[in-house]
Amino acid sequence: MNPFTPVYHLQPGKVRAEFFRLLPISLFVVAFGAAFGLAASQAGLSPLQSILMSTTVFAGASQFAALDMWGTQVSVLPLVAVVFAINSRHLLMGASLYPMLRELPVGQRYGILLVLTDANWAVAAQDYQNGRRNLEVILGGGLVLWLAWLLGSLLGVYFGGLLQDPQALGLDMVLGCFLLAMALGGKKSPRVLVAWSVAALASMAAYWWLPPNTHVVIGALAGGVVGYFWLEGSKQP
């Protein structure tokens, strides 16, 4: 970091406010954490192993994928490859946040990325698009989602029989609807619509014809290329 670059200081009061801002969505995370806790118990993990996985990994889809491979004759490398593929979108999410994060001290910069999720990334990206740098939502929102995931995992381990099928309640649609609302709340123009459409079409094509979980990265890259060369290019004099 350039010593003359101003350092961004996280505001504790704002972190607390963003914690409560994402509290409603965290309630649904509890339900899915409970589903993971139940699945982990059924897969043969001890309560301690289940909670440690949720504490250190904090990646729902990856944890479920790991459970699918648990107990089979699968070496560590294929398991790592699957988890990396599922979470590869974080490479793009982290890169998109660099303009916001570069004025943070290195320790804080990588520290808050430990609690980066789709939800708090979407809110931070929308706020930045609207001219407001909001790193506190990454930290505060990430903490409440992490705690909700831990609480849900704990409940699932010990009381999972009460929530056999969270999808029957439609809870699996909540995060998708939340992210869609964030997208619709951003800038509105025909060019932005084209970028989103290209991303959606590329993602669907990859979902049908490419290896599993690559559709997330393919869609993001396709939309990003359109956004960079067309949207940013349109701003040049």
XYZ file of C-alpha atoms in Angstrom:
237
model
C 0.000 0.000 0.000
C 1.282 3.450 -0.858
C 2.137 5.237 2.434
C 0.423 8.358 1.110
C -2.831 6.510 0.380
C -5.495 7.411 2.956
C -6.433 4.456 5.153
C -10.102 3.597 5.485
C -11.231 3.177 9.087
C -14.091 0.792 9.852
C -16.706 2.434 12.047
C -17.882 0.165 14.909
C -21.294 1.827 15.077
C -21.829 1.280 11.381
C -20.664 -2.336 11.634
C -23.297 -2.855 14.326
C -25.967 -1.207 12.178
C -25.125 -3.439 9.204
C -25.212 -6.462 11.507
C -28.855 -5.734 12.251
C -29.544 -4.734 8.649
C -28.888 -8.301 7.490
C -30.454 -9.916 10.547
C -33.753 -10.716 8.732
C -32.038 -12.702 5.972
C -29.943 -14.494 8.595
C -33.078 -16.112 10.013
C -33.390 -18.162 6.839
C -29.706 -19.072 7.057
C -30.474 -20.672 10.426
C -32.910 -23.037 8.702
C -30.330 -24.142 6.156
C -27.697 -24.469 8.843
C -30.093 -26.810 10.630
C -30.457 -28.841 7.441
C -26.672 -29.134 7.238
C -26.382 -30.145 10.888
C -28.941 -32.901 10.355
C -27.241 -34.100 7.152
C -23.846 -34.074 8.857
C -25.152 -36.223 11.695
C -26.679 -38.660 9.222
C -23.356 -38.809 7.347
C -21.601 -39.928 10.512
C -19.915 -36.712 11.637
C -19.721 -36.097 15.348
C -21.333 -32.940 16.746
C -17.867 -31.433 17.241
C -16.833 -32.196 13.656
C -20.044 -30.695 12.292
C -19.696 -27.477 14.266
C -15.993 -27.152 13.449
C -16.748 -27.535 9.746
C -19.382 -24.803 9.872
C -17.080 -22.578 11.920
C -14.041 -22.836 9.680
C -15.523 -23.456 6.222
C -18.700 -21.319 6.333
C -19.796 -22.309 2.826
C -23.145 -24.054 2.669
C -23.032 -25.583 -0.804
C -19.436 -26.745 -0.350
C -20.210 -28.330 2.983
C -23.148 -30.259 1.528
C -20.923 -31.374 -1.370
C -18.295 -32.561 1.100
C -20.948 -34.592 2.904
C -21.915 -36.277 -0.368
C -18.314 -37.484 -0.715
C -17.834 -38.247 2.966
C -17.148 -41.845 3.849
C -16.489 -42.898 0.250
C -13.111 -43.902 -1.144
C -12.347 -40.367 -2.277
C -8.938 -38.817 -1.722
C -8.411 -35.292 -0.494
C -7.549 -33.789 -3.889
C -10.918 -34.505 -5.596
C -12.692 -33.164 -2.528
C -10.604 -29.987 -2.625
C -11.261 -29.630 -6.353
C -15.033 -29.877 -5.893
C -15.047 -27.366 -3.043
C -12.847 -24.982 -5.032
C -15.119 -25.226 -8.084
C -18.212 -24.472 -6.039
C -16.563 -21.490 -4.357
C -14.677 -20.178 -7.380
C -17.155 -17.312 -7.652
C -15.403 -15.819 -4.632
C -12.419 -15.092 -6.872
C -14.609 -12.765 -8.901
C -16.446 -11.382 -5.887
C -13.185 -10.562 -4.145
C -11.725 -8.966 -7.263
C -14.812 -6.795 -7.699
C -14.369 -5.511 -4.140
C -10.724 -4.491 -4.602
C -11.514 -0.810 -5.315
C -13.325 -0.736 -1.975
C -10.782 -2.750 -0.007
C -7.462 -1.332 -1.185
C -7.401 1.447 1.436
C -7.795 -1.018 4.309
C -4.759 -2.333 6.189
C -3.823 -5.768 4.855
C -4.902 -7.601 8.001
C -8.365 -6.050 7.985
C -8.677 -6.481 4.227
C -8.266 -10.239 4.326
C -9.956 -10.569 7.686
C -13.324 -9.270 6.531
C -13.137 -11.433 3.403
C -13.361 -14.466 5.679
C -17.047 -13.638 6.225
C -17.812 -12.669 2.622
C -21.040 -14.243 1.349
C -23.328 -13.747 -1.615
C -25.697 -11.645 0.482
C -23.329 -9.093 2.016
C -21.345 -8.892 -1.230
C -24.533 -8.013 -3.139
C -25.427 -5.256 -0.671
C -21.882 -3.837 -0.679
C -21.720 -3.914 -4.479
C -25.062 -2.147 -4.825
C -24.081 0.519 -2.305
C -20.781 1.085 -4.129
C -22.600 1.347 -7.443
C -24.749 4.043 -5.881
C -21.674 5.997 -4.789
C -21.325 4.757 -1.206
C -18.435 2.608 -0.015
C -19.829 0.313 2.646
C -17.207 -2.094 3.953
C -19.059 -2.320 7.244
C -21.817 -4.391 5.633
C -19.237 -7.005 4.627
C -18.020 -7.305 8.211
C -21.238 -6.711 10.140
C -23.482 -8.548 7.704
C -20.980 -11.380 7.372
C -20.775 -11.827 11.126
C -24.534 -12.126 11.570
C -24.750 -14.636 8.702
C -21.833 -16.628 10.122
C -23.413 -16.736 13.575
C -26.737 -17.752 12.034
C -25.021 -20.586 10.152
C -23.356 -21.785 13.354
C -26.610 -21.588 15.303
C -28.463 -23.477 12.593
C -25.771 -26.157 12.427
C -25.950 -26.595 16.181
C -29.742 -26.873 16.114
C -29.576 -29.334 13.237
C -27.113 -31.571 15.046
C -29.266 -31.851 18.157
C -32.804 -31.081 16.955
C -32.583 -31.769 13.214
C -35.560 -34.093 13.224
C -37.830 -31.069 13.581
C -36.740 -29.739 10.166
C -36.505 -32.678 7.815
C -37.075 -30.752 4.575
C -36.495 -26.960 4.571
C -37.219 -26.827 0.830
C -40.810 -27.816 1.562
C -41.178 -24.381 3.184
C -39.748 -22.612 0.162
C -36.757 -21.392 2.162
C -34.381 -22.341 -0.654
C -35.828 -19.478 -2.713
C -35.212 -16.745 -0.162
C -31.562 -15.989 -0.922
C -32.171 -16.132 -4.666
C -34.995 -13.617 -4.363
C -32.838 -11.420 -2.138
C -30.003 -11.346 -4.692
C -32.481 -10.671 -7.500
C -33.848 -7.721 -5.533
C -30.314 -6.376 -5.141
C -29.738 -6.657 -8.885
C -33.005 -4.915 -9.725
C -32.161 -2.169 -7.255
C -28.982 -1.248 -9.122
C -28.540 1.057 -12.070
C -31.214 0.675 -14.731
C -30.335 1.123 -18.400
C -30.595 -0.928 -21.606
C -26.842 -1.565 -21.473
C -27.060 -3.003 -17.951
C -29.989 -5.177 -19.041
C -27.893 -6.535 -21.919
C -25.022 -7.357 -19.546
C -27.354 -9.221 -17.182
C -28.972 -11.053 -20.110
C -25.605 -12.169 -21.484
C -24.586 -13.377 -18.031
C -27.839 -15.324 -17.634
C -27.628 -16.956 -21.070
C -23.969 -17.884 -20.636
C -24.677 -19.313 -17.200
C -27.578 -21.437 -18.470
C -25.520 -22.730 -21.393
C -22.676 -23.673 -19.045
C -25.136 -25.336 -16.660
C -26.415 -27.582 -19.452
C -23.211 -28.397 -21.315
C -20.188 -27.803 -19.069
C -18.984 -29.554 -15.883
C -20.961 -28.975 -12.663
C -20.616 -25.629 -10.872
C -18.778 -23.933 -13.750
C -21.921 -22.030 -14.721
C -21.439 -19.539 -11.872
C -18.004 -18.439 -13.051
C -18.902 -18.554 -16.764
C -21.964 -16.352 -16.249
C -20.051 -13.881 -14.109
C -17.183 -13.650 -16.592
C -19.513 -13.198 -19.568
C -21.449 -10.421 -17.863
C -18.222 -8.861 -16.623
C -16.687 -8.766 -20.092
C -19.780 -7.055 -21.504
C -19.811 -4.642 -18.587
C -16.144 -3.749 -18.958
C -15.907 -3.348 -22.716
C -19.364 -1.900 -23.356
C -20.569 -0.209 -20.178
C -17.180 1.207 -19.201
C -16.324 1.942 -22.824
C -19.464 4.033 -23.157
C -18.121 6.355 -20.439
C -14.983 7.205 -22.406
C -15.013 10.603 -24.175
